[in-house]
Amino acid sequence: MDLFLKGARTDNAFVLGDHHQFKDATSSIPHSVRKKRAEDVAVADFNGDTRPDVWLVTKMNRMGKGGRDVLMLNTGTDFIDVSRESNVSRHGFSSRNATAGDFDNDGDIDVYEVNSDFGSEHIVGNLPNVLWENVGNSMTKIADQDLSVPKFIPRIGPGCAPSQDNGLGFSVAMGEFNGDGVLDLLVANGARDGKRNPEVVFTRGTYDLFLGIDHSPNAWLMVDLEGTTSNNEGIGAIVHATVNNKTYLRTADHGVHEKTQDDPRLHFGFGPLDPGDRISLEIRWPSGLRQVIDGVAPDQVLKVVETSHKNSK
């Protein structure tokens, strides 16, 4: 498993996992991004090429400047900054926390961000949270490379899990809480008293639970991993789901990001499927075992126990 390390008072860094050791690969990150201070990091395959990309979440300073996120696409050898081309850096928000998932089950990864405003005296105000909707890719030439770049549209307001007018939006946990296959969100509105306590104190605010609603016929699948030779929860496993000649990537990172943890189960959205369509799964476990499961029906939570045998569900 590789790691992207966001720096608070140091530069961002990237390290590659290599046979139980880590190798510094920070040189693969654009130099301008290394010094970009990030509040949170979302890692997912944003353009559907089965390589994990990196989204840096930023906040505005006390002068109201900054707050423009960064999206870097993984080319397999390095990362290319596509923040402007993807529309991500054209809008500034004061974001504290984020999570990435396919919220409309259409087959591409969206981003939800919790926004709030810190000032010099306690709480300044709670800001509307934003849902960055991924509306699809287009081929774009960047740095002499033809890249498939996703475009994101920021959605704010009803239907996009807006924040309450209390406390201070601080973190979000994503999960599938009610069994309908649509991702849900739990937002914590906390407060911070910088003068008396530099740590986060979750007071003066509520928890907001937003249940996802999708009236479309889009199909989904959740994969619940259990390791045997590998660690019990399959952390570090790489899962590919293929249906109708399109392959989707998820990585079992246990949902960990800044200040919180998402549902550790792996959620896939596929868009609309025909009744007879079936999914093929390939799981590459941390132990090195490769497991293939063919004939998987959509719209279910599938428990997968690590084995070296090919099997069907």
Short mmCIF file of C-alpha atoms in Angstrom, two decimals:
data_model
loop_
_atom_site.label_atom_id
_atom_site.label_comp_id
_atom_site.label_asym_id
_atom_site.label_seq_id
_atom_site.Cartn_x
_atom_site.Cartn_y
_atom_site.Cartn_z
CA MET A 1 0.00 0.00 0.00
CA ASP A 2 1.24 3.48 -0.89
CA LEU A 3 0.81 6.59 1.26
CA PHE A 4 0.17 10.26 0.48
CA LEU A 5 1.27 12.30 3.50
CA LYS A 6 -0.22 15.77 3.88
CA GLY A 7 2.00 18.22 5.70
CA ALA A 8 0.74 20.69 8.29
CA ARG A 9 4.01 22.54 8.79
CA THR A 10 6.04 20.47 6.34
CA ASP A 11 5.76 19.71 2.63
CA ASN A 12 3.38 17.04 1.34
CA ALA A 13 5.05 13.73 0.56
CA PHE A 14 4.32 10.52 -1.34
CA VAL A 15 5.81 7.13 -0.50
CA LEU A 16 5.50 3.78 -2.27
CA GLY A 17 5.06 0.52 -0.43
CA ASP A 18 7.77 -1.88 -1.60
CA HIS A 19 8.10 -5.34 0.00
CA HIS A 20 7.28 -4.23 3.56
CA GLN A 21 9.35 -1.07 3.17
CA PHE A 22 8.53 2.46 1.99
CA LYS A 23 10.30 4.29 -0.81
CA ASP A 24 10.17 8.07 -1.16
CA ALA A 25 8.39 9.01 -4.40
CA THR A 26 7.68 12.68 -3.65
CA SER A 27 9.42 13.65 -6.90
CA SER A 28 6.40 12.28 -8.78
CA ILE A 29 4.21 15.07 -7.33
CA PRO A 30 4.24 18.48 -9.07
CA HIS A 31 6.58 20.81 -7.18
CA SER A 32 3.89 23.46 -6.71
CA VAL A 33 1.63 20.93 -4.98
CA ARG A 34 4.23 19.74 -2.50
CA LYS A 35 3.92 22.97 -0.51
CA LYS A 36 0.12 23.17 -0.79
CA ARG A 37 -1.33 22.97 2.71
CA ALA A 38 -4.20 20.49 2.75
CA GLU A 39 -6.89 19.92 5.36
CA ASP A 40 -7.72 16.45 4.06
CA VAL A 41 -6.84 14.06 1.25
CA ALA A 42 -9.22 11.94 -0.84
CA VAL A 43 -7.71 9.09 -2.86
CA ALA A 44 -9.86 7.44 -5.55
CA ASP A 45 -9.98 6.64 -9.26
CA PHE A 46 -11.63 9.88 -10.37
CA ASN A 47 -11.26 9.37 -14.14
CA GLY A 48 -11.98 5.65 -14.37
CA ASP A 49 -8.61 4.45 -15.67
CA THR A 50 -8.12 2.02 -12.72
CA ARG A 51 -5.35 4.12 -11.16
CA PRO A 52 -5.84 5.93 -7.82
CA ASP A 53 -5.75 9.73 -8.08
CA VAL A 54 -5.35 12.35 -5.34
CA TRP A 55 -7.66 15.23 -4.33
CA LEU A 56 -6.30 17.78 -1.82
CA VAL A 57 -8.87 19.62 0.30
CA THR A 58 -7.97 23.20 1.24
CA LYS A 59 -9.49 26.05 3.25
CA MET A 60 -9.48 29.82 2.96
CA ASN A 61 -7.22 31.88 5.17
CA ARG A 62 -8.50 34.60 7.50
CA MET A 63 -8.29 37.10 4.67
CA GLY A 64 -10.75 35.05 2.65
CA LYS A 65 -8.16 33.90 0.13
CA GLY A 66 -7.21 30.43 -1.02
CA GLY A 67 -9.56 27.51 -0.56
CA ARG A 68 -9.02 26.15 -4.06
CA ASP A 69 -8.64 22.39 -4.10
CA VAL A 70 -6.12 20.39 -6.11
CA LEU A 71 -6.80 17.30 -8.25
CA MET A 72 -3.86 15.23 -9.44
CA LEU A 73 -4.31 12.38 -11.92
CA ASN A 74 -2.10 9.32 -11.68
CA THR A 75 -0.45 8.48 -15.01
CA GLY A 76 1.28 5.37 -13.69
CA THR A 77 4.65 7.10 -13.49
CA ASP A 78 3.81 10.47 -11.95
CA PHE A 79 0.96 12.79 -10.99
CA ILE A 80 -0.35 15.59 -13.22
CA ASP A 81 -2.16 18.61 -11.76
CA VAL A 82 -5.50 18.94 -13.57
CA SER A 83 -7.17 21.26 -11.07
CA ARG A 84 -7.99 23.94 -13.64
CA GLU A 85 -9.01 21.57 -16.44
CA SER A 86 -11.33 19.60 -14.12
CA ASN A 87 -13.01 22.79 -12.83
CA VAL A 88 -11.85 22.02 -9.28
CA SER A 89 -9.69 25.13 -8.77
CA ARG A 90 -12.17 27.54 -10.38
CA HIS A 91 -14.27 27.62 -7.20
CA GLY A 92 -12.99 28.50 -3.72
CA PHE A 93 -14.46 26.99 -0.55
CA SER A 94 -13.25 26.90 3.03
CA SER A 95 -13.24 23.13 3.39
CA ARG A 96 -12.26 21.19 6.48
CA ASN A 97 -12.95 17.58 5.59
CA ALA A 98 -14.02 15.46 2.62
CA THR A 99 -14.94 12.01 1.45
CA ALA A 100 -15.08 10.49 -2.05
CA GLY A 101 -17.67 8.03 -3.33
CA ASP A 102 -20.19 7.34 -6.08
CA PHE A 103 -23.15 9.11 -4.49
CA ASP A 104 -25.48 8.67 -7.48
CA ASN A 105 -24.31 5.16 -8.47
CA ASP A 106 -23.63 6.33 -12.03
CA GLY A 107 -20.18 4.76 -12.25
CA ASP A 108 -17.89 7.69 -11.41
CA ILE A 109 -16.54 9.09 -8.16
CA ASP A 110 -17.92 12.30 -6.62
CA VAL A 111 -16.61 14.30 -3.65
CA TYR A 112 -18.46 15.72 -0.64
CA GLU A 113 -16.80 18.47 1.40
CA VAL A 114 -17.62 19.93 4.81
CA ASN A 115 -17.13 23.71 4.85
CA SER A 116 -16.80 26.11 7.78
CA ASP A 117 -15.08 29.35 8.67
CA PHE A 118 -12.60 29.77 11.50
CA GLY A 119 -11.72 33.25 12.72
CA SER A 120 -9.53 34.72 15.40
CA GLU A 121 -12.35 34.60 17.96
CA HIS A 122 -13.95 31.18 18.41
CA ILE A 123 -16.55 30.46 15.69
CA VAL A 124 -17.15 32.78 12.77
CA GLY A 125 -19.81 30.73 11.04
CA ASN A 126 -20.95 27.53 9.47
CA LEU A 127 -20.88 27.48 5.68
CA PRO A 128 -22.91 25.37 3.24
CA ASN A 129 -21.27 22.06 2.45
CA VAL A 130 -20.63 21.21 -1.19
CA LEU A 131 -21.15 18.10 -3.30
CA TRP A 132 -18.74 17.99 -6.23
CA GLU A 133 -20.57 15.99 -8.91
CA ASN A 134 -18.39 14.14 -11.40
CA VAL A 135 -20.10 14.66 -14.78
CA GLY A 136 -17.71 12.63 -16.93
CA ASN A 137 -14.38 12.74 -18.73
CA SER A 138 -13.01 14.48 -21.78
CA MET A 139 -9.64 14.01 -23.48
CA THR A 140 -7.34 16.94 -22.73
CA LYS A 141 -3.71 17.57 -23.66
CA ILE A 142 -1.68 18.57 -20.61
CA ALA A 143 2.10 18.75 -20.51
CA ASP A 144 2.27 17.01 -23.91
CA GLN A 145 0.13 14.13 -22.63
CA ASP A 146 -3.39 13.20 -23.69
CA LEU A 147 -5.28 12.66 -20.45
CA SER A 148 -8.84 11.63 -19.72
CA VAL A 149 -9.80 14.46 -17.36
CA PRO A 150 -13.01 14.39 -15.30
CA LYS A 151 -15.10 17.53 -14.87
CA PHE A 152 -16.62 18.41 -11.51
CA ILE A 153 -19.58 20.69 -10.86
CA PRO A 154 -20.07 22.03 -7.30
CA ARG A 155 -23.63 21.51 -6.03
CA ILE A 156 -24.87 23.41 -2.97
CA GLY A 157 -28.29 23.49 -1.32
CA PRO A 158 -31.28 21.15 -0.97
CA GLY A 159 -30.49 17.59 -1.97
CA CYS A 160 -26.75 18.12 -1.51
CA ALA A 161 -26.53 17.57 2.27
CA PRO A 162 -26.28 21.23 3.34
CA SER A 163 -25.02 22.06 6.83
CA GLN A 164 -27.09 23.22 9.80
CA ASP A 165 -26.82 26.71 11.26
CA ASN A 166 -25.26 25.52 14.48
CA GLY A 167 -21.83 24.51 15.64
CA LEU A 168 -19.11 24.34 13.06
CA GLY A 169 -18.89 21.81 10.23
CA PHE A 170 -15.77 19.82 10.95
CA SER A 171 -15.82 16.26 9.64
CA VAL A 172 -17.83 13.73 7.65
CA ALA A 173 -18.12 9.95 7.67
CA MET A 174 -19.50 8.16 4.60
CA GLY A 175 -21.30 4.85 4.80
CA GLU A 176 -24.24 2.80 3.63
CA PHE A 177 -26.44 2.99 6.71
CA ASN A 178 -29.93 1.86 5.64
CA GLY A 179 -29.31 -0.98 3.17
CA ASP A 180 -30.57 0.64 -0.05
CA GLY A 181 -27.18 0.71 -1.81
CA VAL A 182 -26.98 4.51 -1.88
CA LEU A 183 -24.18 6.16 0.11
CA ASP A 184 -25.12 8.20 3.19
CA LEU A 185 -23.30 10.88 5.18
CA LEU A 186 -22.84 11.64 8.87
CA VAL A 187 -21.58 15.20 9.43
CA ALA A 188 -20.14 16.32 12.78
CA ASN A 189 -20.56 20.00 13.64
CA GLY A 190 -18.02 20.76 16.36
CA ALA A 191 -16.33 23.82 17.75
CA ARG A 192 -12.80 24.89 18.42
CA ASP A 193 -11.62 27.32 21.05
CA GLY A 194 -8.16 28.22 19.85
CA LYS A 195 -7.27 30.31 22.88
CA ARG A 196 -8.02 27.80 25.63
CA ASN A 197 -7.66 24.49 23.86
CA PRO A 198 -5.83 23.97 20.56
CA GLU A 199 -7.49 20.59 20.17
CA VAL A 200 -10.85 19.93 18.57
CA VAL A 201 -13.82 19.82 20.95
CA PHE A 202 -17.13 18.58 19.54
CA THR A 203 -19.50 20.97 21.30
CA ARG A 204 -22.06 23.61 20.36
CA GLY A 205 -23.23 21.63 17.36
CA THR A 206 -25.28 18.65 16.22
CA TYR A 207 -24.57 15.56 14.19
CA ASP A 208 -26.36 15.67 10.83
CA LEU A 209 -27.34 12.38 9.19
CA PHE A 210 -28.06 12.64 5.47
CA LEU A 211 -29.53 9.57 3.77
CA GLY A 212 -28.79 9.24 0.07
CA ILE A 213 -31.77 8.96 -2.27
CA ASP A 214 -31.45 7.70 -5.84
CA HIS A 215 -34.59 7.24 -7.94
CA SER A 216 -32.60 6.09 -10.98
CA PRO A 217 -32.24 2.44 -12.07
CA ASN A 218 -28.49 2.58 -11.41
CA ALA A 219 -26.98 -0.65 -10.09
CA TRP A 220 -24.58 -1.01 -7.17
CA LEU A 221 -22.50 -3.51 -5.22
CA MET A 222 -20.86 -3.48 -1.81
CA VAL A 223 -17.95 -5.80 -1.10
CA ASP A 224 -17.21 -6.76 2.50
CA LEU A 225 -13.72 -8.27 2.73
CA GLU A 226 -12.47 -10.77 5.30
CA GLY A 227 -8.83 -11.75 5.17
CA THR A 228 -7.46 -15.11 6.29
CA THR A 229 -3.84 -15.28 5.16
CA SER A 230 -3.90 -11.46 4.98
CA ASN A 231 -5.01 -9.23 7.85
CA ASN A 232 -8.56 -9.88 9.04
CA GLU A 233 -10.13 -6.83 7.37
CA GLY A 234 -8.22 -7.07 4.10
CA ILE A 235 -6.60 -3.66 4.48
CA GLY A 236 -4.44 -3.05 1.42
CA ALA A 237 -6.45 -5.27 -0.91
CA ILE A 238 -7.07 -4.02 -4.45
CA VAL A 239 -10.46 -4.89 -5.94
CA HIS A 240 -11.46 -4.64 -9.60
CA ALA A 241 -15.10 -5.03 -10.63
CA THR A 242 -15.80 -5.56 -14.35
CA VAL A 243 -19.17 -5.43 -16.08
CA ASN A 244 -20.00 -4.75 -19.75
CA ASN A 245 -16.29 -4.37 -20.62
CA LYS A 246 -15.73 -1.57 -18.08
CA THR A 247 -13.52 -2.06 -15.02
CA TYR A 248 -13.83 -0.16 -11.74
CA LEU A 249 -11.19 0.13 -9.02
CA ARG A 250 -11.53 0.24 -5.24
CA THR A 251 -8.77 -0.04 -2.66
CA ALA A 252 -9.35 -1.33 0.86
CA ASP A 253 -7.89 1.50 2.91
CA HIS A 254 -10.47 1.02 5.68
CA GLY A 255 -12.03 4.40 4.93
CA VAL A 256 -9.49 6.34 6.94
CA HIS A 257 -9.06 10.05 6.30
CA GLU A 258 -8.53 13.18 8.39
CA LYS A 259 -10.41 13.13 11.72
CA THR A 260 -12.73 10.27 10.81
CA GLN A 261 -13.28 6.90 9.17
CA ASP A 262 -15.72 5.87 6.44
CA ASP A 263 -17.52 2.57 5.99
CA PRO A 264 -14.71 0.02 5.39
CA ARG A 265 -16.84 -1.92 2.90
CA LEU A 266 -16.11 -1.16 -0.76
CA HIS A 267 -18.98 0.47 -2.66
CA PHE A 268 -19.35 0.36 -6.45
CA GLY A 269 -21.87 2.15 -8.65
CA PHE A 270 -22.33 0.94 -12.24
CA GLY A 271 -25.05 3.04 -13.81
CA PRO A 272 -28.01 1.17 -15.37
CA LEU A 273 -27.53 -2.55 -16.07
CA ASP A 274 -29.71 -5.06 -17.91
CA PRO A 275 -31.40 -7.75 -15.77
CA GLY A 276 -29.02 -10.48 -16.91
CA ASP A 277 -25.79 -8.51 -16.49
CA ARG A 278 -23.31 -10.02 -14.06
CA ILE A 279 -20.15 -8.66 -12.47
CA SER A 280 -16.70 -10.22 -12.33
CA LEU A 281 -14.56 -9.43 -9.28
CA GLU A 282 -10.81 -9.71 -8.96
CA ILE A 283 -9.33 -9.28 -5.48
CA ARG A 284 -5.60 -8.93 -5.02
CA TRP A 285 -5.02 -9.56 -1.34
CA PRO A 286 -2.07 -8.15 0.66
CA SER A 287 -0.80 -11.72 1.05
CA GLY A 288 -0.23 -11.86 -2.72
CA LEU A 289 -3.19 -14.17 -3.35
CA ARG A 290 -5.39 -13.41 -6.34
CA GLN A 291 -9.05 -14.33 -6.09
CA VAL A 292 -11.61 -14.18 -8.91
CA ILE A 293 -15.37 -14.34 -8.45
CA ASP A 294 -17.52 -14.47 -11.59
CA GLY A 295 -21.26 -14.17 -12.06
CA VAL A 296 -21.93 -11.70 -9.25
CA ALA A 297 -25.42 -10.20 -9.27
CA PRO A 298 -25.64 -6.43 -8.61
CA ASP A 299 -27.61 -4.70 -5.85
CA GLN A 300 -26.30 -6.68 -2.91
CA VAL A 301 -23.73 -6.67 -0.10
CA LEU A 302 -21.27 -9.47 -0.94
CA LYS A 303 -19.13 -11.02 1.77
CA VAL A 304 -15.78 -12.19 0.36
CA VAL A 305 -13.50 -14.41 2.42
CA GLU A 306 -9.89 -14.69 1.24
CA THR A 307 -9.08 -17.88 -0.66
CA SER A 308 -6.75 -18.82 -3.47
CA HIS A 309 -9.49 -20.74 -5.28
CA LYS A 310 -11.51 -19.28 -8.12
CA ASN A 311 -15.17 -19.25 -7.16
CA SER A 312 -18.51 -17.84 -8.30
CA LYS A 313 -21.39 -16.08 -6.58
#
